mmCIF file with all atom_site columns, C-alpha atoms in Angstrom:
data_model
loop_
_atom_site.group_PDB
_atom_site.id
_atom_site.type_symbol
_atom_site.label_atom_id
_atom_site.label_alt_id
_atom_site.label_comp_id
_atom_site.label_asym_id
_atom_site.label_entity_id
_atom_site.label_seq_id
_atom_site.pdbx_PDB_ins_code
_atom_site.Cartn_x
_atom_site.Cartn_y
_atom_site.Cartn_z
_atom_site.occupancy
_atom_site.B_iso_or_equiv
_atom_site.pdbx_formal_charge
_atom_site.auth_seq_id
_atom_site.auth_comp_id
_atom_site.auth_asym_id
_atom_site.auth_atom_id
_atom_site.pdbx_PDB_model_num
ATOM 1   C CA . MET A 1 1   ? 96.434  -84.075  -104.030 1.00 0.00 ? 1   MET A CA 1
ATOM 2   C CA . PHE A 1 2   ? 98.835  -86.119  -105.306 1.00 0.00 ? 2   PHE A CA 1
ATOM 3   C CA . ASN A 1 3   ? 101.300 -85.287  -107.871 1.00 0.00 ? 3   ASN A CA 1
ATOM 4   C CA . ALA A 1 4   ? 102.539 -88.170  -111.027 1.00 0.00 ? 4   ALA A CA 1
ATOM 5   C CA . GLU A 1 5   ? 105.240 -89.214  -108.326 1.00 0.00 ? 5   GLU A CA 1
ATOM 6   C CA . HIS A 1 6   ? 102.850 -90.088  -105.663 1.00 0.00 ? 6   HIS A CA 1
ATOM 7   C CA . TYR A 1 7   ? 101.186 -92.447  -108.366 1.00 0.00 ? 7   TYR A CA 1
ATOM 8   C CA . SER A 1 8   ? 104.187 -93.254  -109.588 1.00 0.00 ? 8   SER A CA 1
ATOM 9   C CA . GLN A 1 9   ? 104.632 -95.069  -106.472 1.00 0.00 ? 9   GLN A CA 1
ATOM 10  C CA . GLN A 1 10  ? 101.920 -96.440  -105.728 1.00 0.00 ? 10  GLN A CA 1
ATOM 11  C CA . LEU A 1 11  ? 101.663 -97.904  -108.993 1.00 0.00 ? 11  LEU A CA 1
ATOM 12  C CA . ARG A 1 12  ? 105.154 -99.912  -108.350 1.00 0.00 ? 12  ARG A CA 1
ATOM 13  C CA . ASP A 1 13  ? 103.928 -100.511 -104.863 1.00 0.00 ? 13  ASP A CA 1
ATOM 14  C CA . LEU A 1 14  ? 100.940 -102.853 -106.031 1.00 0.00 ? 14  LEU A CA 1
ATOM 15  C CA . LEU A 1 15  ? 102.780 -104.255 -108.673 1.00 0.00 ? 15  LEU A CA 1
ATOM 16  C CA . PRO A 1 16  ? 103.116 -108.557 -107.932 1.00 0.00 ? 16  PRO A CA 1
ATOM 17  C CA . GLU A 1 17  ? 106.266 -109.396 -105.925 1.00 0.00 ? 17  GLU A CA 1
ATOM 18  C CA . GLY A 1 18  ? 108.788 -111.601 -107.541 1.00 0.00 ? 18  GLY A CA 1
ATOM 19  C CA . PRO A 1 19  ? 112.297 -111.963 -109.439 1.00 0.00 ? 19  PRO A CA 1
ATOM 20  C CA . LEU A 1 20  ? 110.496 -111.514 -112.751 1.00 0.00 ? 20  LEU A CA 1
ATOM 21  C CA . TRP A 1 21  ? 108.728 -107.939 -111.664 1.00 0.00 ? 21  TRP A CA 1
ATOM 22  C CA . ASP A 1 22  ? 111.799 -106.870 -109.853 1.00 0.00 ? 22  ASP A CA 1
ATOM 23  C CA . SER A 1 23  ? 113.780 -107.067 -112.511 1.00 0.00 ? 23  SER A CA 1
ATOM 24  C CA . LEU A 1 24  ? 111.399 -105.593 -114.763 1.00 0.00 ? 24  LEU A CA 1
ATOM 25  C CA . LYS A 1 25  ? 111.425 -102.411 -112.578 1.00 0.00 ? 25  LYS A CA 1
ATOM 26  C CA . ARG A 1 26  ? 115.211 -102.021 -112.336 1.00 0.00 ? 26  ARG A CA 1
ATOM 27  C CA . LEU A 1 27  ? 115.382 -102.280 -115.900 1.00 0.00 ? 27  LEU A CA 1
ATOM 28  C CA . SER A 1 28  ? 112.767 -101.956 -118.532 1.00 0.00 ? 28  SER A CA 1
ATOM 29  C CA . SER A 1 29  ? 112.545 -98.500  -119.778 1.00 0.00 ? 29  SER A CA 1
ATOM 30  C CA . ARG A 1 30  ? 109.659 -98.914  -121.394 1.00 0.00 ? 30  ARG A CA 1
ATOM 31  C CA . PHE A 1 31  ? 107.775 -101.102 -118.611 1.00 0.00 ? 31  PHE A CA 1
ATOM 32  C CA . ASN A 1 32  ? 109.406 -97.452  -116.175 1.00 0.00 ? 32  ASN A CA 1
ATOM 33  C CA . GLY A 1 33  ? 108.105 -95.271  -119.148 1.00 0.00 ? 33  GLY A CA 1
ATOM 34  C CA . LEU A 1 34  ? 104.349 -96.807  -118.985 1.00 0.00 ? 34  LEU A CA 1
ATOM 35  C CA . VAL A 1 35  ? 104.188 -97.015  -115.266 1.00 0.00 ? 35  VAL A CA 1
ATOM 36  C CA . GLN A 1 36  ? 105.147 -92.771  -115.255 1.00 0.00 ? 36  GLN A CA 1
ATOM 37  C CA . ALA A 1 37  ? 102.703 -92.331  -118.277 1.00 0.00 ? 37  ALA A CA 1
ATOM 38  C CA . HIS A 1 38  ? 99.841  -93.990  -115.924 1.00 0.00 ? 38  HIS A CA 1
ATOM 39  C CA . ALA A 1 39  ? 100.686 -91.914  -113.303 1.00 0.00 ? 39  ALA A CA 1
ATOM 40  C CA . GLU A 1 40  ? 100.861 -88.505  -114.637 1.00 0.00 ? 40  GLU A CA 1
ATOM 41  C CA . GLU A 1 41  ? 97.280  -89.434  -116.177 1.00 0.00 ? 41  GLU A CA 1
ATOM 42  C CA . LEU A 1 42  ? 96.215  -90.427  -112.794 1.00 0.00 ? 42  LEU A CA 1
ATOM 43  C CA . ALA A 1 43  ? 97.502  -86.721  -111.009 1.00 0.00 ? 43  ALA A CA 1
ATOM 44  C CA . ARG A 1 44  ? 95.894  -85.234  -114.195 1.00 0.00 ? 44  ARG A CA 1
ATOM 45  C CA . ILE A 1 45  ? 92.609  -86.678  -113.190 1.00 0.00 ? 45  ILE A CA 1
ATOM 46  C CA . ASP A 1 46  ? 93.331  -86.265  -109.448 1.00 0.00 ? 46  ASP A CA 1
ATOM 47  C CA . ASN A 1 47  ? 93.515  -82.543  -110.355 1.00 0.00 ? 47  ASN A CA 1
ATOM 48  C CA . ARG A 1 48  ? 90.558  -81.821  -112.523 1.00 0.00 ? 48  ARG A CA 1
ATOM 49  C CA . ILE A 1 49  ? 88.832  -83.605  -109.792 1.00 0.00 ? 49  ILE A CA 1
ATOM 50  C CA . SER A 1 50  ? 89.687  -81.274  -106.959 1.00 0.00 ? 50  SER A CA 1
ATOM 51  C CA . ASN A 1 51  ? 88.932  -78.203  -109.588 1.00 0.00 ? 51  ASN A CA 1
ATOM 52  C CA . LEU A 1 52  ? 85.351  -79.278  -110.202 1.00 0.00 ? 52  LEU A CA 1
ATOM 53  C CA . PRO A 1 53  ? 84.123  -78.062  -106.771 1.00 0.00 ? 53  PRO A CA 1
ATOM 54  C CA . ARG A 1 54  ? 85.036  -74.473  -107.775 1.00 0.00 ? 54  ARG A CA 1
ATOM 55  C CA . GLU A 1 55  ? 83.296  -74.161  -111.370 1.00 0.00 ? 55  GLU A CA 1
ATOM 56  C CA . ALA A 1 56  ? 79.816  -75.688  -109.281 1.00 0.00 ? 56  ALA A CA 1
ATOM 57  C CA . ASN A 1 57  ? 79.593  -72.186  -108.219 1.00 0.00 ? 57  ASN A CA 1
ATOM 58  C CA . PRO A 1 58  ? 79.207  -69.331  -110.207 1.00 0.00 ? 58  PRO A CA 1
ATOM 59  C CA . ALA A 1 59  ? 81.198  -66.964  -108.228 1.00 0.00 ? 59  ALA A CA 1
ATOM 60  C CA . THR A 1 60  ? 84.446  -68.956  -108.310 1.00 0.00 ? 60  THR A CA 1
ATOM 61  C CA . ALA A 1 61  ? 84.227  -70.796  -111.406 1.00 0.00 ? 61  ALA A CA 1
ATOM 62  C CA . LEU A 1 62  ? 86.612  -69.859  -114.495 1.00 0.00 ? 62  LEU A CA 1
ATOM 63  C CA . GLU A 1 63  ? 85.833  -72.526  -117.194 1.00 0.00 ? 63  GLU A CA 1
ATOM 64  C CA . LEU A 1 64  ? 82.502  -73.060  -116.591 1.00 0.00 ? 64  LEU A CA 1
ATOM 65  C CA . LEU A 1 65  ? 81.471  -69.271  -116.397 1.00 0.00 ? 65  LEU A CA 1
ATOM 66  C CA . PRO A 1 66  ? 80.321  -68.736  -119.966 1.00 0.00 ? 66  PRO A CA 1
ATOM 67  C CA . ASP A 1 67  ? 78.190  -71.389  -118.874 1.00 0.00 ? 67  ASP A CA 1
ATOM 68  C CA . TRP A 1 68  ? 77.113  -69.520  -116.123 1.00 0.00 ? 68  TRP A CA 1
ATOM 69  C CA . GLU A 1 69  ? 76.438  -66.418  -117.892 1.00 0.00 ? 69  GLU A CA 1
ATOM 70  C CA . GLU A 1 70  ? 74.622  -68.064  -120.279 1.00 0.00 ? 70  GLU A CA 1
ATOM 71  C CA . PHE A 1 71  ? 72.411  -69.978  -117.461 1.00 0.00 ? 71  PHE A CA 1
ATOM 72  C CA . ALA A 1 72  ? 72.199  -66.355  -116.009 1.00 0.00 ? 72  ALA A CA 1
ATOM 73  C CA . GLY A 1 73  ? 71.101  -64.760  -119.227 1.00 0.00 ? 73  GLY A CA 1
ATOM 74  C CA . LEU A 1 74  ? 73.848  -62.425  -119.012 1.00 0.00 ? 74  LEU A CA 1
ATOM 75  C CA . PRO A 1 75  ? 75.101  -59.882  -120.543 1.00 0.00 ? 75  PRO A CA 1
ATOM 76  C CA . GLY A 1 76  ? 71.527  -58.813  -120.480 1.00 0.00 ? 76  GLY A CA 1
ATOM 77  C CA . CYS A 1 77  ? 70.024  -55.607  -120.949 1.00 0.00 ? 77  CYS A CA 1
ATOM 78  C CA . ALA A 1 78  ? 73.614  -53.873  -120.205 1.00 0.00 ? 78  ALA A CA 1
ATOM 79  C CA . LEU A 1 79  ? 75.489  -51.773  -122.615 1.00 0.00 ? 79  LEU A CA 1
ATOM 80  C CA . SER A 1 80  ? 78.696  -53.341  -122.157 1.00 0.00 ? 80  SER A CA 1
ATOM 81  C CA . ALA A 1 81  ? 79.691  -56.516  -120.526 1.00 0.00 ? 81  ALA A CA 1
ATOM 82  C CA . PRO A 1 82  ? 81.676  -56.928  -117.233 1.00 0.00 ? 82  PRO A CA 1
ATOM 83  C CA . GLU A 1 83  ? 85.283  -57.437  -118.550 1.00 0.00 ? 83  GLU A CA 1
ATOM 84  C CA . THR A 1 84  ? 87.364  -58.656  -115.627 1.00 0.00 ? 84  THR A CA 1
ATOM 85  C CA . VAL A 1 85  ? 86.711  -61.968  -114.503 1.00 0.00 ? 85  VAL A CA 1
ATOM 86  C CA . GLN A 1 86  ? 86.474  -60.763  -110.668 1.00 0.00 ? 86  GLN A CA 1
ATOM 87  C CA . GLU A 1 87  ? 83.180  -58.634  -112.284 1.00 0.00 ? 87  GLU A CA 1
ATOM 88  C CA . ARG A 1 88  ? 81.912  -61.381  -114.639 1.00 0.00 ? 88  ARG A CA 1
ATOM 89  C CA . ARG A 1 89  ? 81.435  -64.271  -111.863 1.00 0.00 ? 89  ARG A CA 1
ATOM 90  C CA . ALA A 1 90  ? 79.793  -60.974  -109.434 1.00 0.00 ? 90  ALA A CA 1
ATOM 91  C CA . ALA A 1 91  ? 77.786  -60.487  -112.237 1.00 0.00 ? 91  ALA A CA 1
ATOM 92  C CA . ALA A 1 92  ? 76.743  -64.122  -112.585 1.00 0.00 ? 92  ALA A CA 1
ATOM 93  C CA . ALA A 1 93  ? 75.983  -64.893  -108.867 1.00 0.00 ? 93  ALA A CA 1
ATOM 94  C CA . GLU A 1 94  ? 74.038  -62.041  -108.300 1.00 0.00 ? 94  GLU A CA 1
ATOM 95  C CA . LYS A 1 95  ? 71.932  -62.668  -110.740 1.00 0.00 ? 95  LYS A CA 1
ATOM 96  C CA . ILE A 1 96  ? 71.265  -66.233  -110.198 1.00 0.00 ? 96  ILE A CA 1
ATOM 97  C CA . THR A 1 97  ? 70.886  -65.636  -106.359 1.00 0.00 ? 97  THR A CA 1
ATOM 98  C CA . TYR A 1 98  ? 68.614  -62.357  -106.554 1.00 0.00 ? 98  TYR A CA 1
ATOM 99  C CA . ASP A 1 99  ? 65.988  -63.383  -104.800 1.00 0.00 ? 99  ASP A CA 1
ATOM 100 C CA . GLY A 1 100 ? 63.593  -60.408  -105.615 1.00 0.00 ? 100 GLY A CA 1
ATOM 101 C CA . ASP A 1 101 ? 63.815  -58.178  -102.893 1.00 0.00 ? 101 ASP A CA 1
ATOM 102 C CA . ASP A 1 102 ? 63.735  -54.609  -103.913 1.00 0.00 ? 102 ASP A CA 1
ATOM 103 C CA . SER A 1 103 ? 63.457  -52.820  -100.242 1.00 0.00 ? 103 SER A CA 1
ATOM 104 C CA . PRO A 1 104 ? 65.812  -50.051  -100.091 1.00 0.00 ? 104 PRO A CA 1
ATOM 105 C CA . ALA A 1 105 ? 68.709  -52.255  -97.675  1.00 0.00 ? 105 ALA A CA 1
ATOM 106 C CA . ALA A 1 106 ? 68.311  -54.842  -100.599 1.00 0.00 ? 106 ALA A CA 1
ATOM 107 C CA . ILE A 1 107 ? 69.217  -52.754  -103.164 1.00 0.00 ? 107 ILE A CA 1
ATOM 108 C CA . LYS A 1 108 ? 72.286  -51.436  -101.560 1.00 0.00 ? 108 LYS A CA 1
ATOM 109 C CA . ALA A 1 109 ? 73.303  -54.644  -100.695 1.00 0.00 ? 109 ALA A CA 1
ATOM 110 C CA . LEU A 1 110 ? 72.949  -55.743  -104.280 1.00 0.00 ? 110 LEU A CA 1
ATOM 111 C CA . ALA A 1 111 ? 74.893  -52.922  -105.428 1.00 0.00 ? 111 ALA A CA 1
ATOM 112 C CA . ALA A 1 112 ? 77.673  -53.652  -103.125 1.00 0.00 ? 112 ALA A CA 1
ATOM 113 C CA . THR A 1 113 ? 77.956  -57.194  -104.207 1.00 0.00 ? 113 THR A CA 1
ATOM 114 C CA . LEU A 1 114 ? 78.974  -55.458  -107.915 1.00 0.00 ? 114 LEU A CA 1
ATOM 115 C CA . GLY A 1 115 ? 81.123  -52.864  -106.570 1.00 0.00 ? 115 GLY A CA 1
ATOM 116 C CA . TYR A 1 116 ? 79.139  -49.647  -106.517 1.00 0.00 ? 116 TYR A CA 1
ATOM 117 C CA . ASP A 1 117 ? 78.383  -47.820  -103.080 1.00 0.00 ? 117 ASP A CA 1
ATOM 118 C CA . ILE A 1 118 ? 74.577  -45.946  -103.238 1.00 0.00 ? 118 ILE A CA 1
ATOM 119 C CA . GLU A 1 119 ? 71.936  -44.044  -101.951 1.00 0.00 ? 119 GLU A CA 1
ATOM 120 C CA . ILE A 1 120 ? 68.258  -44.551  -103.016 1.00 0.00 ? 120 ILE A CA 1
ATOM 121 C CA . ILE A 1 121 ? 65.936  -41.695  -102.125 1.00 0.00 ? 121 ILE A CA 1
ATOM 122 C CA . GLN A 1 122 ? 62.673  -42.333  -102.159 1.00 0.00 ? 122 GLN A CA 1
ATOM 123 C CA . TYR A 1 123 ? 60.008  -39.334  -102.821 1.00 0.00 ? 123 TYR A CA 1
ATOM 124 C CA . THR A 1 124 ? 56.912  -39.247  -100.666 1.00 0.00 ? 124 THR A CA 1
ATOM 125 C CA . PRO A 1 125 ? 53.976  -37.073  -101.687 1.00 0.00 ? 125 PRO A CA 1
ATOM 126 C CA . PHE A 1 126 ? 52.911  -33.622  -99.216  1.00 0.00 ? 126 PHE A CA 1
ATOM 127 C CA . ILE A 1 127 ? 49.582  -35.070  -97.701  1.00 0.00 ? 127 ILE A CA 1
ATOM 128 C CA . THR A 1 128 ? 47.424  -32.470  -95.529  1.00 0.00 ? 128 THR A CA 1
ATOM 129 C CA . GLY A 1 129 ? 47.281  -34.281  -91.947  1.00 0.00 ? 129 GLY A CA 1
ATOM 130 C CA . ILE A 1 130 ? 50.347  -36.998  -92.157  1.00 0.00 ? 130 ILE A CA 1
ATOM 131 C CA . SER A 1 131 ? 53.072  -34.053  -93.863  1.00 0.00 ? 131 SER A CA 1
ATOM 132 C CA . LYS A 1 132 ? 54.845  -31.660  -91.685  1.00 0.00 ? 132 LYS A CA 1
ATOM 133 C CA . THR A 1 133 ? 55.487  -27.900  -92.018  1.00 0.00 ? 133 THR A CA 1
ATOM 134 C CA . GLY A 1 134 ? 59.084  -27.657  -93.705  1.00 0.00 ? 134 GLY A CA 1
ATOM 135 C CA . ASP A 1 135 ? 57.886  -31.507  -96.418  1.00 0.00 ? 135 ASP A CA 1
ATOM 136 C CA . ASN A 1 136 ? 58.423  -31.123  -99.370  1.00 0.00 ? 136 ASN A CA 1
ATOM 137 C CA . LEU A 1 137 ? 54.960  -30.449  -101.429 1.00 0.00 ? 137 LEU A CA 1
ATOM 138 C CA . ASN A 1 138 ? 55.486  -32.988  -103.945 1.00 0.00 ? 138 ASN A CA 1
ATOM 139 C CA . PRO A 1 139 ? 52.470  -33.854  -105.637 1.00 0.00 ? 139 PRO A CA 1
ATOM 140 C CA . LEU A 1 140 ? 50.874  -37.731  -105.056 1.00 0.00 ? 140 LEU A CA 1
ATOM 141 C CA . GLU A 1 141 ? 52.813  -39.002  -108.356 1.00 0.00 ? 141 GLU A CA 1
ATOM 142 C CA . PHE A 1 142 ? 56.041  -39.096  -106.279 1.00 0.00 ? 142 PHE A CA 1
ATOM 143 C CA . ARG A 1 143 ? 55.328  -41.787  -104.310 1.00 0.00 ? 143 ARG A CA 1
ATOM 144 C CA . PHE A 1 144 ? 55.951  -43.671  -107.387 1.00 0.00 ? 144 PHE A CA 1
ATOM 145 C CA . ILE A 1 145 ? 59.075  -41.875  -108.256 1.00 0.00 ? 145 ILE A CA 1
ATOM 146 C CA . TRP A 1 146 ? 62.762  -43.299  -106.621 1.00 0.00 ? 146 TRP A CA 1
ATOM 147 C CA . ARG A 1 147 ? 66.187  -42.135  -107.602 1.00 0.00 ? 147 ARG A CA 1
ATOM 148 C CA . VAL A 1 148 ? 69.311  -43.859  -106.806 1.00 0.00 ? 148 VAL A CA 1
ATOM 149 C CA . GLN A 1 149 ? 72.616  -41.674  -106.237 1.00 0.00 ? 149 GLN A CA 1
ATOM 150 C CA . VAL A 1 150 ? 75.517  -43.741  -107.445 1.00 0.00 ? 150 VAL A CA 1
ATOM 151 C CA . ASN A 1 151 ? 78.873  -42.477  -105.317 1.00 0.00 ? 151 ASN A CA 1
ATOM 152 C CA . GLY A 1 152 ? 81.681  -42.863  -107.978 1.00 0.00 ? 152 GLY A CA 1
ATOM 153 C CA . PRO A 1 153 ? 82.614  -45.313  -110.710 1.00 0.00 ? 153 PRO A CA 1
ATOM 154 C CA . ARG A 1 154 ? 83.596  -49.187  -109.585 1.00 0.00 ? 154 ARG A CA 1
ATOM 155 C CA . ALA A 1 155 ? 86.782  -49.633  -109.596 1.00 0.00 ? 155 ALA A CA 1
ATOM 156 C CA . THR A 1 156 ? 88.140  -53.505  -109.874 1.00 0.00 ? 156 THR A CA 1
ATOM 157 C CA . PRO A 1 157 ? 91.717  -53.877  -108.898 1.00 0.00 ? 157 PRO A CA 1
ATOM 158 C CA . PHE A 1 158 ? 93.535  -57.062  -110.367 1.00 0.00 ? 158 PHE A CA 1
ATOM 159 C CA . ARG A 1 159 ? 93.664  -59.652  -107.859 1.00 0.00 ? 159 ARG A CA 1
ATOM 160 C CA . THR A 1 160 ? 96.604  -62.780  -107.815 1.00 0.00 ? 160 THR A CA 1
ATOM 161 C CA . GLY A 1 161 ? 94.898  -65.504  -108.136 1.00 0.00 ? 161 GLY A CA 1
ATOM 162 C CA . VAL A 1 162 ? 91.932  -64.278  -109.115 1.00 0.00 ? 162 VAL A CA 1
ATOM 163 C CA . SER A 1 163 ? 92.546  -62.002  -112.175 1.00 0.00 ? 163 SER A CA 1
ATOM 164 C CA . LEU A 1 164 ? 94.089  -63.739  -114.896 1.00 0.00 ? 164 LEU A CA 1
ATOM 165 C CA . THR A 1 165 ? 96.853  -62.765  -116.980 1.00 0.00 ? 165 THR A CA 1
ATOM 166 C CA . GLY A 1 166 ? 96.432  -59.964  -119.361 1.00 0.00 ? 166 GLY A CA 1
ATOM 167 C CA . GLU A 1 167 ? 93.757  -58.654  -117.350 1.00 0.00 ? 167 GLU A CA 1
ATOM 168 C CA . LYS A 1 168 ? 94.293  -54.612  -117.132 1.00 0.00 ? 168 LYS A CA 1
ATOM 169 C CA . LEU A 1 169 ? 95.653  -53.929  -113.446 1.00 0.00 ? 169 LEU A CA 1
ATOM 170 C CA . LEU A 1 170 ? 92.562  -51.150  -112.712 1.00 0.00 ? 170 LEU A CA 1
ATOM 171 C CA . THR A 1 171 ? 89.449  -51.274  -114.428 1.00 0.00 ? 171 THR A CA 1
ATOM 172 C CA . ILE A 1 172 ? 86.990  -48.283  -113.470 1.00 0.00 ? 172 ILE A CA 1
ATOM 173 C CA . ALA A 1 173 ? 83.304  -48.597  -114.719 1.00 0.00 ? 173 ALA A CA 1
ATOM 174 C CA . ARG A 1 174 ? 80.534  -46.592  -115.075 1.00 0.00 ? 174 ARG A CA 1
ATOM 175 C CA . ALA A 1 175 ? 77.111  -48.350  -113.587 1.00 0.00 ? 175 ALA A CA 1
ATOM 176 C CA . GLU A 1 176 ? 75.514  -49.699  -116.881 1.00 0.00 ? 176 GLU A CA 1
ATOM 177 C CA . ASP A 1 177 ? 75.333  -53.421  -115.023 1.00 0.00 ? 177 ASP A CA 1
ATOM 178 C CA . LEU A 1 178 ? 73.660  -51.826  -112.522 1.00 0.00 ? 178 LEU A CA 1
ATOM 179 C CA . GLU A 1 179 ? 71.200  -49.648  -114.341 1.00 0.00 ? 179 GLU A CA 1
ATOM 180 C CA . CYS A 1 180 ? 70.458  -52.643  -116.560 1.00 0.00 ? 180 CYS A CA 1
ATOM 181 C CA . LEU A 1 181 ? 69.926  -55.065  -113.054 1.00 0.00 ? 181 LEU A CA 1
ATOM 182 C CA . LEU A 1 182 ? 67.892  -52.347  -111.862 1.00 0.00 ? 182 LEU A CA 1
ATOM 183 C CA . LYS A 1 183 ? 66.008  -51.366  -114.020 1.00 0.00 ? 183 LYS A CA 1
ATOM 184 C CA . GLU A 1 184 ? 64.721  -55.488  -114.864 1.00 0.00 ? 184 GLU A CA 1
ATOM 185 C CA . ILE A 1 185 ? 64.050  -55.401  -111.449 1.00 0.00 ? 185 ILE A CA 1
ATOM 186 C CA . ASN A 1 186 ? 62.471  -52.320  -110.865 1.00 0.00 ? 186 ASN A CA 1
ATOM 187 C CA . PRO A 1 187 ? 58.089  -52.853  -110.068 1.00 0.00 ? 187 PRO A CA 1
ATOM 188 C CA . ALA A 1 188 ? 56.331  -51.875  -113.397 1.00 0.00 ? 188 ALA A CA 1
ATOM 189 C CA . HIS A 1 189 ? 54.210  -48.986  -111.581 1.00 0.00 ? 189 HIS A CA 1
ATOM 190 C CA . THR A 1 190 ? 57.488  -47.048  -110.226 1.00 0.00 ? 190 THR A CA 1
ATOM 191 C CA . LYS A 1 191 ? 60.138  -44.460  -112.301 1.00 0.00 ? 191 LYS A CA 1
ATOM 192 C CA . LEU A 1 192 ? 63.741  -45.049  -111.630 1.00 0.00 ? 192 LEU A CA 1
ATOM 193 C CA . PHE A 1 193 ? 65.982  -42.718  -112.445 1.00 0.00 ? 193 PHE A CA 1
ATOM 194 C CA . PHE A 1 194 ? 69.881  -42.271  -111.531 1.00 0.00 ? 194 PHE A CA 1
ATOM 195 C CA . GLU A 1 195 ? 72.415  -39.892  -110.760 1.00 0.00 ? 195 GLU A CA 1
ATOM 196 C CA . TYR A 1 196 ? 76.026  -40.016  -110.554 1.00 0.00 ? 196 TYR A CA 1
ATOM 197 C CA . GLN A 1 197 ? 77.757  -37.900  -107.944 1.00 0.00 ? 197 GLN A CA 1
ATOM 198 C CA . GLY A 1 198 ? 81.868  -38.044  -108.315 1.00 0.00 ? 198 GLY A CA 1
ATOM 199 C CA . VAL A 1 199 ? 82.020  -39.655  -112.141 1.00 0.00 ? 199 VAL A CA 1
#
């Protein structure tokens, strides 16, 4: 990435040769101001171009983050939207890249990207000939029930280079965004319950 000094030197090097141009370069403050103004604008454009790849990804976007959130339909059904830039980026990236996998491992990974440590408990009914002695005597309807145990709140620390000036040094949040997301992807024939540990 070039700064204004680099562009100023390039513009001067591209000027025609000759006594008139040499005297303009040395003596005219208006001419030098014109060259400097062009150099500063070229440096500004160069800087903007170098930031564009960051904006193309919801996980790193800053200026286009509200557009990514709108595209993803956020905040959605959550009672409270994510507060920090880190949380907003994680929510937008997760919503856009979610592939529909509702296996326990995929849901644990999804929760981890949002900053939560969870356990998934799936209930199985007691079936004669299949279940063993000592298994819970759950009725058949239990096959459609699963529970998410959230182990503590999400803690998002302030990170230099990622967080913005004015954000809190530590944000602690209940898993409302996770509840919202899992209720959206929960298969229609199942019932989902949440349990909080250490909150």
